[in-house]
Coordinates of C-alpha atoms in Angstrom, one line a residue:
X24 CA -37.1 -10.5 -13.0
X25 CA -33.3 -8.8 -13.7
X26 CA -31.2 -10.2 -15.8
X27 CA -27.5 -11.3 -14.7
X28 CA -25.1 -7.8 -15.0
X29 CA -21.8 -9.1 -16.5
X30 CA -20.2 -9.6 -12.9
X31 CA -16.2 -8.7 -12.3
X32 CA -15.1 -11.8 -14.2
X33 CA -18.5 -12.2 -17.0
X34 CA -17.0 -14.8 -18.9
X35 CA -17.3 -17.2 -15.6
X36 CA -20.4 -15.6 -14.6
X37 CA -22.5 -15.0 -17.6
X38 CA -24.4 -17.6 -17.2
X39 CA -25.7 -16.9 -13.8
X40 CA -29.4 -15.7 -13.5
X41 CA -30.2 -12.4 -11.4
X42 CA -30.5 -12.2 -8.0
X43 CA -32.7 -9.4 -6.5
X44 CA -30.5 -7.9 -3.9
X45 CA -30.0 -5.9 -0.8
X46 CA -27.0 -4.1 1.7
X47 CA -25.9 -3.8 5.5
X48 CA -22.2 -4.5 6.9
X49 CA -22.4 -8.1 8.9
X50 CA -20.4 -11.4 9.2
X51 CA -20.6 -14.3 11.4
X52 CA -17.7 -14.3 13.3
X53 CA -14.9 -17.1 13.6
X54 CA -13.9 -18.6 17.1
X55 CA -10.8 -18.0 18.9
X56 CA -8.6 -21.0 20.7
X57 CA -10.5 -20.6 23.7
X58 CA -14.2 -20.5 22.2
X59 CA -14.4 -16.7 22.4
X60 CA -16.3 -15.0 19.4
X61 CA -14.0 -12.5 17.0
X62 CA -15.6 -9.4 16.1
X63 CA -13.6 -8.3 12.3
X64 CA -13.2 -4.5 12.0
X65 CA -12.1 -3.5 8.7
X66 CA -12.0 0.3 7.2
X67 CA -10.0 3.2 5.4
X68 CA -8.0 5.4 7.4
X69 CA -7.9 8.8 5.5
X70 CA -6.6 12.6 6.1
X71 CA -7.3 13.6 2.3
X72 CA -4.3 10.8 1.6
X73 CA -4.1 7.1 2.9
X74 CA -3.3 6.9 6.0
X75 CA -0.5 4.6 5.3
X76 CA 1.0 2.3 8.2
X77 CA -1.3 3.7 11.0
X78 CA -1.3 2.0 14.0
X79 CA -5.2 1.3 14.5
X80 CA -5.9 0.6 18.2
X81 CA -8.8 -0.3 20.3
X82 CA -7.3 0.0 23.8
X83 CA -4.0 -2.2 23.6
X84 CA -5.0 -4.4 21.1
X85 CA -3.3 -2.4 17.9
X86 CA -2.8 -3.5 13.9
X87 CA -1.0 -1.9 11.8
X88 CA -2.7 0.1 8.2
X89 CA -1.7 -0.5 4.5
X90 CA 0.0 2.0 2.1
X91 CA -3.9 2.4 1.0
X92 CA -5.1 3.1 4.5
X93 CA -7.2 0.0 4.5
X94 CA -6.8 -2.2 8.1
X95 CA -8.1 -5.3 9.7
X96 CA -8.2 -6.1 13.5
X97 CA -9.9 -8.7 14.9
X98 CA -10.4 -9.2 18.3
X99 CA -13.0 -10.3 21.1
X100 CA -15.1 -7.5 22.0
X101 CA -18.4 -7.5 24.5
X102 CA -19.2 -3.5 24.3
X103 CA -18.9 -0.5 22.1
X104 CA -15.3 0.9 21.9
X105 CA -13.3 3.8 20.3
X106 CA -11.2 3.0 18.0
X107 CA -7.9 5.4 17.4
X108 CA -5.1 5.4 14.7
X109 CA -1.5 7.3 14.6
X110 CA -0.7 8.3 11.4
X111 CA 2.7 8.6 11.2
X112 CA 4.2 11.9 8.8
X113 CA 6.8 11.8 6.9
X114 CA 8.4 14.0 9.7
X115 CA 8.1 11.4 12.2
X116 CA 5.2 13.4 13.7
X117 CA 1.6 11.5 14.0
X118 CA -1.7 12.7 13.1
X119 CA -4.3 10.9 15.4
X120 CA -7.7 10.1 14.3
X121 CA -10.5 8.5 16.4
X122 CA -14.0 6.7 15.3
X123 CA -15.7 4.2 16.9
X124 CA -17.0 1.0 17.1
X125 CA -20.9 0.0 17.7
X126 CA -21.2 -3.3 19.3
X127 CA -23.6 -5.5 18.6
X128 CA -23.4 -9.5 19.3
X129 CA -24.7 -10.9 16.0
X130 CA -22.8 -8.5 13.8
X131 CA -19.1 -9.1 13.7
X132 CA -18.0 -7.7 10.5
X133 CA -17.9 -4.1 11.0
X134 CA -16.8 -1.0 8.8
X135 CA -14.8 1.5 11.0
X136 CA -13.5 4.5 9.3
X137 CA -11.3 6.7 10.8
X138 CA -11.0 10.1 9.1
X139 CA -10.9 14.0 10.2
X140 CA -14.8 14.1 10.3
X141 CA -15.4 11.2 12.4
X142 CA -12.6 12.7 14.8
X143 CA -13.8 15.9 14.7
X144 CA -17.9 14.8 15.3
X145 CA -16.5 13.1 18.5
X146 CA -14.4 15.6 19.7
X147 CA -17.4 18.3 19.1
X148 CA -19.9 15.7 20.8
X149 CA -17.1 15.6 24.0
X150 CA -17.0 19.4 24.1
X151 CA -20.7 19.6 24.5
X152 CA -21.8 16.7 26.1
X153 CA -19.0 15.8 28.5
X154 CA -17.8 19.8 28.6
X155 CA -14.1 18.8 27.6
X156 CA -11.7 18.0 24.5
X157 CA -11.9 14.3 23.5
X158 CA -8.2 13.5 24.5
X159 CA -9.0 14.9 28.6
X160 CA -12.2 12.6 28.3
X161 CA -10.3 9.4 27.5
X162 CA -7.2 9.9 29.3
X163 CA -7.9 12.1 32.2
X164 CA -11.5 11.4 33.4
X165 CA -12.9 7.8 34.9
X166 CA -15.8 6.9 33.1
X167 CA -15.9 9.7 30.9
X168 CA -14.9 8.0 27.8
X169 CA -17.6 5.3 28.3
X170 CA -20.4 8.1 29.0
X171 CA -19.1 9.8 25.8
X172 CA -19.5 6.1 23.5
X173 CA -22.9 5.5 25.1
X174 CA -24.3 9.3 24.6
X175 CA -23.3 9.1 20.9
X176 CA -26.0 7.4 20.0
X177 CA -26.6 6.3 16.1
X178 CA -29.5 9.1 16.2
X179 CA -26.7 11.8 17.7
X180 CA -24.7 10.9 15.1
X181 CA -27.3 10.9 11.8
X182 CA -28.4 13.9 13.1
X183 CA -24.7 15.5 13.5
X184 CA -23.9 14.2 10.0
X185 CA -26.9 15.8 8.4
X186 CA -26.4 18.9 9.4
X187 CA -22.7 18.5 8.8
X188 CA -23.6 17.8 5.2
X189 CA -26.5 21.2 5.4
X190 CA -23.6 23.1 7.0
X191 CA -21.5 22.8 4.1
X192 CA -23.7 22.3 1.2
X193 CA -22.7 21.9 -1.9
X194 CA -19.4 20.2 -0.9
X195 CA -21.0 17.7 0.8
X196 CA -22.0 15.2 -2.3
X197 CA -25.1 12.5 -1.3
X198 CA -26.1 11.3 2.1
X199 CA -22.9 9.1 3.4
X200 CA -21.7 8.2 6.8
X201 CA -17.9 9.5 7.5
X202 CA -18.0 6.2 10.2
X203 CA -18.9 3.3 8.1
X204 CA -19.8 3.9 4.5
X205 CA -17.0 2.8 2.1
X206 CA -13.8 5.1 2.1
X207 CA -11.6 5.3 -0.9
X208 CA -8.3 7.5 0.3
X209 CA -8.0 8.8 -3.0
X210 CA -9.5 13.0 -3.4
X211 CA -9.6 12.1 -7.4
X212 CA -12.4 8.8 -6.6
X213 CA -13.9 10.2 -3.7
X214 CA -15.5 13.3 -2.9
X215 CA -15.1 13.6 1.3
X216 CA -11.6 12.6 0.7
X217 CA -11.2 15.6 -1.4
X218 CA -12.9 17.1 1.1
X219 CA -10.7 16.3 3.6
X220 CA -7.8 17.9 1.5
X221 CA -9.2 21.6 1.8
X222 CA -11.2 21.8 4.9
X223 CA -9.6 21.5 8.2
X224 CA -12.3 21.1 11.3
X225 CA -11.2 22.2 14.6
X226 CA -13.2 22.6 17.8
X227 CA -13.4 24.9 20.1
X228 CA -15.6 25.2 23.6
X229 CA -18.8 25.9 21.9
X230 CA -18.7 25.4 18.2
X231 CA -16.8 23.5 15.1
X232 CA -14.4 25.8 13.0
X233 CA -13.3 24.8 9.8
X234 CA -10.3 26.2 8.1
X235 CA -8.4 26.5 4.8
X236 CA -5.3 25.4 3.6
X237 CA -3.8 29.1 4.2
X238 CA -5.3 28.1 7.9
X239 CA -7.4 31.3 7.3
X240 CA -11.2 30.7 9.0
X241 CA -13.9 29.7 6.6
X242 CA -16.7 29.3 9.0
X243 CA -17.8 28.2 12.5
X244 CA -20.5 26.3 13.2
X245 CA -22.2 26.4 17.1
X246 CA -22.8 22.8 18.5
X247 CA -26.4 23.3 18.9
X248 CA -27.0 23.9 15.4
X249 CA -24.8 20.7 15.1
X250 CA -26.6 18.4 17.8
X251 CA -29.9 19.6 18.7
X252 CA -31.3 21.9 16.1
X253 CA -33.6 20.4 12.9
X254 CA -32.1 23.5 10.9
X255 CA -28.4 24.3 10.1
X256 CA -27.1 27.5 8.7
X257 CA -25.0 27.3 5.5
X258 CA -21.6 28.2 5.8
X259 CA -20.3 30.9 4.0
X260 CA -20.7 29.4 -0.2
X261 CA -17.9 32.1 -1.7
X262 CA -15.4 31.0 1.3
X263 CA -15.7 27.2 0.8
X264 CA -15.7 27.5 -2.8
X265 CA -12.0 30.0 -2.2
X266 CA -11.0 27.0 -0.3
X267 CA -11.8 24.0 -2.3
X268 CA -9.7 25.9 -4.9
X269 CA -6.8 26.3 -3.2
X270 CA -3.4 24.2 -3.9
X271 CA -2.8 21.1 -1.6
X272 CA 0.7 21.6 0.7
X273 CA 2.7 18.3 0.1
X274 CA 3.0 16.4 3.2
X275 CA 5.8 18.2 5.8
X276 CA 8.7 16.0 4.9
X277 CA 12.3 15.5 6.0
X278 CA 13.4 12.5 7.9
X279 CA 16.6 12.3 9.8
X280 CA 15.8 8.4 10.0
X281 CA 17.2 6.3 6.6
X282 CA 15.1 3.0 6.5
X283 CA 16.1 0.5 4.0
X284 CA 14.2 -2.4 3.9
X285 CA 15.1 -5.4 2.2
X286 CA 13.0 -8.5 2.2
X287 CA 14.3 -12.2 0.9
X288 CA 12.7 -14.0 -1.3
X289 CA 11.0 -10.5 -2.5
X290 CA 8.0 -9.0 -2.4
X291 CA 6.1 -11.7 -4.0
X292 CA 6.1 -15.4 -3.0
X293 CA 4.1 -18.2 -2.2
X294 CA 3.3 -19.6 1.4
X295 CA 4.3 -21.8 3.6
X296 CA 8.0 -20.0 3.3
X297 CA 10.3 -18.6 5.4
X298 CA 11.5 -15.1 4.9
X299 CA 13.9 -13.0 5.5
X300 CA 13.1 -9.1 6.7
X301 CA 16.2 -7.3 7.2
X302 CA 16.2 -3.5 8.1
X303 CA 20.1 -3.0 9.3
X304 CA 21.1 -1.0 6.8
X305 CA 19.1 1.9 8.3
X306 CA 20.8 5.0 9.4
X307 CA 20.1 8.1 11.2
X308 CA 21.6 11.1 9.8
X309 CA 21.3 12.7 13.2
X310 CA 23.6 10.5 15.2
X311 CA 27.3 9.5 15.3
X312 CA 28.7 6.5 14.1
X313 CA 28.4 4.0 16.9
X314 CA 25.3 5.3 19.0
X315 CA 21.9 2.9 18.8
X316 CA 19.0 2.8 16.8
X317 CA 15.8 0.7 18.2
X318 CA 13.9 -1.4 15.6
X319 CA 10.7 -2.6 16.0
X320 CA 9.2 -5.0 13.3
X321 CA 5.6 -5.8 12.6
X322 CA 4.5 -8.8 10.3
X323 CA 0.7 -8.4 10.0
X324 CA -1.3 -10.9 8.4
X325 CA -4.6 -10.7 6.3
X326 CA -6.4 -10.5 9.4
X327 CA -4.9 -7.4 11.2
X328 CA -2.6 -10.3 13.4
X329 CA 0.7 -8.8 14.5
X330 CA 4.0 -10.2 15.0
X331 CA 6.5 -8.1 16.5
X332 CA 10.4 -8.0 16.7
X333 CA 12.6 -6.3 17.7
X334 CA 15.8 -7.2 15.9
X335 CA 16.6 -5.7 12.7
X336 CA 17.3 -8.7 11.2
X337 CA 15.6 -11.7 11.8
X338 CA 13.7 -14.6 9.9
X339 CA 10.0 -16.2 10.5
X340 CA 7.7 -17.7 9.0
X341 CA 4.4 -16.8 6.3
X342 CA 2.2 -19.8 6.4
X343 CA -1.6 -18.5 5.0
X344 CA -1.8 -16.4 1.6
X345 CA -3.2 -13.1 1.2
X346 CA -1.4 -9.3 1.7
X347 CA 0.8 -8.7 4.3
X348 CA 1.7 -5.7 5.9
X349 CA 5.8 -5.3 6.6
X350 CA 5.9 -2.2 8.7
X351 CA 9.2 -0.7 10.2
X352 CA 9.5 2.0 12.9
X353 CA 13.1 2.7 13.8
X354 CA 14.2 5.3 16.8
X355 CA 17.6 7.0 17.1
X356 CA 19.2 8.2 20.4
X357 CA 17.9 11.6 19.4
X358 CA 14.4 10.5 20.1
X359 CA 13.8 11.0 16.4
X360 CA 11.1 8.3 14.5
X361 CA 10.4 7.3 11.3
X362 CA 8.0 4.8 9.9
X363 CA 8.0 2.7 6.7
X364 CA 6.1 -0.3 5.3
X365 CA 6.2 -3.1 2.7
X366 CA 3.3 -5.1 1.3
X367 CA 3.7 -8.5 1.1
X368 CA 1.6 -10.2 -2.0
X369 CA 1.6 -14.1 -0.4
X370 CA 0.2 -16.5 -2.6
X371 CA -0.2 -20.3 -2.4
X372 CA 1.7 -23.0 -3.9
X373 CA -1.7 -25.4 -3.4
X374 CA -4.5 -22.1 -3.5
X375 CA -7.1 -25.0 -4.0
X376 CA -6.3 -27.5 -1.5
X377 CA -7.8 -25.6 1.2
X378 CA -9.8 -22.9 -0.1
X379 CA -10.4 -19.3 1.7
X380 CA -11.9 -16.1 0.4
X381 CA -11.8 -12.5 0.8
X382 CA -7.6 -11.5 2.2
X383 CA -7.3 -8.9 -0.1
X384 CA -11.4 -7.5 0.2
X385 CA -14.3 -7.9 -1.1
X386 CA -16.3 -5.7 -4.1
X387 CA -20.1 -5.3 -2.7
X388 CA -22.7 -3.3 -5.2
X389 CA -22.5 0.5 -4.4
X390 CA -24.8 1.0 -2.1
X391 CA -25.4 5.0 -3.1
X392 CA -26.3 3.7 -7.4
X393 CA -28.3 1.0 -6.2
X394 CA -32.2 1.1 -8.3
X395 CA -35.0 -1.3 -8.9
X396 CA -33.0 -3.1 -11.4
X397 CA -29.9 -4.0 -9.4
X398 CA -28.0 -6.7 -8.9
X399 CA -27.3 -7.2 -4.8
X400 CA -24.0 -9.0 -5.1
X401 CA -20.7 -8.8 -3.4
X402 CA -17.2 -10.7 -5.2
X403 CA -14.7 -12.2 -3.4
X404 CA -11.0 -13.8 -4.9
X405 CA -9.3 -16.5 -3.6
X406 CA -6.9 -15.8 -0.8
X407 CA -3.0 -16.4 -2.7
X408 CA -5.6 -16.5 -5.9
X409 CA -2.2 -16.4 -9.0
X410 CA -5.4 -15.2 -11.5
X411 CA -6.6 -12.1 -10.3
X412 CA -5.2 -11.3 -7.0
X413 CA -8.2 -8.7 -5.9
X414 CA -11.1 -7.7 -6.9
X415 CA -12.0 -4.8 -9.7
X416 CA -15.1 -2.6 -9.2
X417 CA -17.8 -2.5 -11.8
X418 CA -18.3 0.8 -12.5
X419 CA -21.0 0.9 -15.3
X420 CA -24.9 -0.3 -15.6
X421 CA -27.5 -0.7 -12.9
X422 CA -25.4 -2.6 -11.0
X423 CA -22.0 -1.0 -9.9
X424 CA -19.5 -1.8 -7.5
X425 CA -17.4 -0.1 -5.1
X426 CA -14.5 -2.2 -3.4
X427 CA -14.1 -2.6 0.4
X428 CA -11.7 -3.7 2.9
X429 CA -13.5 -6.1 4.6
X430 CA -14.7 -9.4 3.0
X431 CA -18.3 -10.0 2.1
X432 CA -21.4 -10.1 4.8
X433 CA -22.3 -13.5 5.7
X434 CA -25.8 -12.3 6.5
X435 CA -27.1 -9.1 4.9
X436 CA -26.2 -6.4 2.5
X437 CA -28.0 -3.1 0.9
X438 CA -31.2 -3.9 3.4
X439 CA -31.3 -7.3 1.9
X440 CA -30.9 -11.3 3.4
X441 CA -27.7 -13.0 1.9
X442 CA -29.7 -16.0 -0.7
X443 CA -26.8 -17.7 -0.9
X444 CA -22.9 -18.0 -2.7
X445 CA -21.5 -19.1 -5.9
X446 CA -18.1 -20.3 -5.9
X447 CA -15.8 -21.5 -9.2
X448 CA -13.0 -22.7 -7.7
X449 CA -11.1 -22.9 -10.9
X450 CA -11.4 -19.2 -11.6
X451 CA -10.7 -18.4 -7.6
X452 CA -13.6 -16.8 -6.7
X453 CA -17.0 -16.6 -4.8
X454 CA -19.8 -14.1 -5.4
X455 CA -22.4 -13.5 -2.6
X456 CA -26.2 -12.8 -3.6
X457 CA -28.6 -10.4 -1.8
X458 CA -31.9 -9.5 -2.0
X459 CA -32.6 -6.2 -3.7
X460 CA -35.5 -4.4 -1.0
X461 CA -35.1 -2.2 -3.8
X462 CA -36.7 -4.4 -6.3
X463 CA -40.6 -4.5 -7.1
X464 CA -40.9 -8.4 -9.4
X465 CA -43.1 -9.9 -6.2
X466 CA -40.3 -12.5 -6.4
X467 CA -39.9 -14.7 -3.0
X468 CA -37.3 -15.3 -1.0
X469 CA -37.3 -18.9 -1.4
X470 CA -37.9 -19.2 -5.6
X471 CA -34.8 -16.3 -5.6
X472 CA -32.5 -18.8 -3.9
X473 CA -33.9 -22.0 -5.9
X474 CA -33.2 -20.2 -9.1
X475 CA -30.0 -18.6 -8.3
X476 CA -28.7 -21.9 -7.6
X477 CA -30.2 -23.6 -10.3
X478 CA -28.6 -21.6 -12.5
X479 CA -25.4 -22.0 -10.4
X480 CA -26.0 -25.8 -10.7
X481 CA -26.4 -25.4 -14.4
X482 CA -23.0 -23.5 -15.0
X483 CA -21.0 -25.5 -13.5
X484 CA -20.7 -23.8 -9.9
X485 CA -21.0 -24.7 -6.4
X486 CA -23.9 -23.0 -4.8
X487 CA -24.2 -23.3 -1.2
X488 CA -26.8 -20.7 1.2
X489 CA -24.3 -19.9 3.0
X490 CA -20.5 -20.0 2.5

């Protein structure tokens, strides 16, 4: 038996007994208008910084990223798909990124990252499975693009991420998926985002390059080490350790674009309430007095929904809490772009009338510090909560935390079967329990549950097996 870790909040949770716990992304999806089942995407889109205010996009259906990278999109989906984002530069350049999505019908909350290794893994698998760059195979070849999703199989890609992480050693920290594995965009808190910062992959016809910031070669790797052999050669140790240490180059910058963005009540408010987003003070230094500049305004919701306008002025209405994303993208007669955004912190002026969980994330147990002794648990706040907002990772004892863009699994976390939720609606929040596989008490499935939610019961809280 494991006693209770303090949870995020351990004066509510205290007195809660342990759960034995377990881990895999997954959430029973909600129903559109029409009956249609919504698949949830949610990840980090990264390039050694957040990719803030990229436009994520499977086929047409696009949401936008927030200044943290993190996106949502939800849509109806009946196959695997790519997914692609634009980050736009400060320049009014992009850097694209591609990852994709693994379909399968009774998972519908998905992790998709999108980040310079899972874009350069796909482009290296279209170079030497479908004998052209990734950018020919979607756009330029029928049916090559759905050849390339169903080649890359999840044993093509283990195997191409294990000898990605041989390849380069040392700088490649514990065994992590680039696709779906929790991202933080932040080189200081994670190690492949740091990563990303100093080594630059680029593909060629036959083999994966990777560069420094001086764009000086550090080594090349051959695709059939990457794809087909059990062994990979370690790249050159003195050059990677040369180019972890060089300086970062702040991002190219200089914008001929001006946005101002000015939003009425503010920043922060509670829904239902209309607001005002007004952009019309923008300017292009590039243009004379009098010629045009096209606006286009995106309101997206906690879910990845998005509203578009294309005044620079306008008013609509916020009527569910949780972050929105305010994102601007202004063109002048020039042809010259820039892109900025606003997040919107939307509470509730009745949060518990009708309760909802997860907007802003969730916090699941680190799936990488997970032992014997761990807690399988994931934390959710109240949507609009006006106590805490988000959640905060634990980040000491056996069982740690690590936050994530999407909301909690509905059926299975860390290898292990959801037992069941606690919910204190006074403190605005919910906290999912797993079973550890991890764990070696004997415990069964069934006594877990009954005294997790005795002990629920016993404090006060709602339990409920599912939520």
């Amino acid at each position: 038996m494991v006693s209770l870790i303090p949870l995020l909040r351990p004066a509510a949770l205290a007195c809660l007994a342990a759960a034995l716990c377990a881990c895999s992304q997954d959430e029973s999806g909600s129903g559109s208008g029409d009956g249609a089942r919504l698949y949830h995407l949610a990840g980090t889109v990264a390039i050694g910084r957040p990719g803030q205010w990229a436009n994520v996009c499977i086929g047409s259906d696009c949401t936008r990223a927030n200044n943290a990278g993190n996106y949502r999109l939800s849509l109806p989906l009946t196959q695997s798909e790519l997914v692609r984002a634009a980050v736009p530069e400060e320049n009014g350049n992009f850097i694209e990124l591609t990852s994709l999505y693994r379909h399968s019908a009774n998972v519908s909350n998905v992790i998709v990252n999108m980040n310079p290794t899972t874009t350069a893994l796909l482009e290296a698998w279209s170079q030497f499975s479908m004998g052209q760059t990734l950018d020919n195979c979607i756009n330029s070849q029928p049916g090559c693009a759905r050849s390339l999703i169903s080649s890359f199989t999840p044993g093509v890609e283990q195997q191409a991420t294990e000898q990605l992480g041989e390849w380069l050693d040392t700088v490649w920290s514990p065994p992590r998926s680039p696709f779906n594995a929790p991202y933080q965009a932040d080189p200081a808190l994670d190690w492949l985002d740091d990563l990303h910062d100093h080594l630059h992959f680029t593909t060629t016809a036959a083999e994966l390059e990777v560069t420094d910031n001086h764009g000086d070669l550090v080594d090349s790797l051959p695709y059939v080490n990457l794809f087909t052999s059990s062994d990979a050669p370690t790249a050159n140790s003195s050059n990677i350790t040369d180019a972890m240490a060089l300086p970062v180059p702040s991002p190219s910058g200089g914008n001929l674009i001006v946005i101002d963005m000015d939003v009425s009540p503010g920043a922060t408010f509670n829904a239902p309430r209309t607001i005002r987003l007004d952009a019309s003070d923008s300017y292009s230094t590039a243009t004379l007095p009098g010629n045009t500049l096209t606006f286009v305004q995106e309101l997206v919701d906690p879910d990845g929904n998005v509203r578009r306008f294309s005044s620079s002025n306008l008013t609509t209405a916020v009527t569910r809490p949780g972050p929105h994303n305010w994102v601007v993208t202004i063109t002048d007669d020039a042809n010259n772009r820039n892109t900025l955004g606003l997040v919107l912190q939307v509470g509730s002026n009745n949060p518990l009338a009708n309760p909802t969980f997860g907007a802003a994330g969730s916090c699941p147990t680190d799936p990488l510090k997970m032992n014997i002794n761990s807690v399988n648990f994931c934390e959710e706040s109240l949507d609009g909560s006006s106590i805490y907002g988000t959640c905060v990772p634990v980040t000491s004892g056996p069982s740690q935390s690590i936050h994530s863009p999407a909301r909690c699994s509905t059926t299975t976390q860390n290898g292990g079967s959801l037992l069941g939720v606690c919910t204190e609606l006074p403190i605005e929040l919910r906290v999912f329990y797993y079973v550890n596989p991890l764990s070696v008490s004997g415990e069964s499935f069934a006594a877990q549950r009954s005294r997790l939610a005795q002990d629920c019961s016993s404090a006060g809280m709602s339990w409920s097996n599912q939520p």
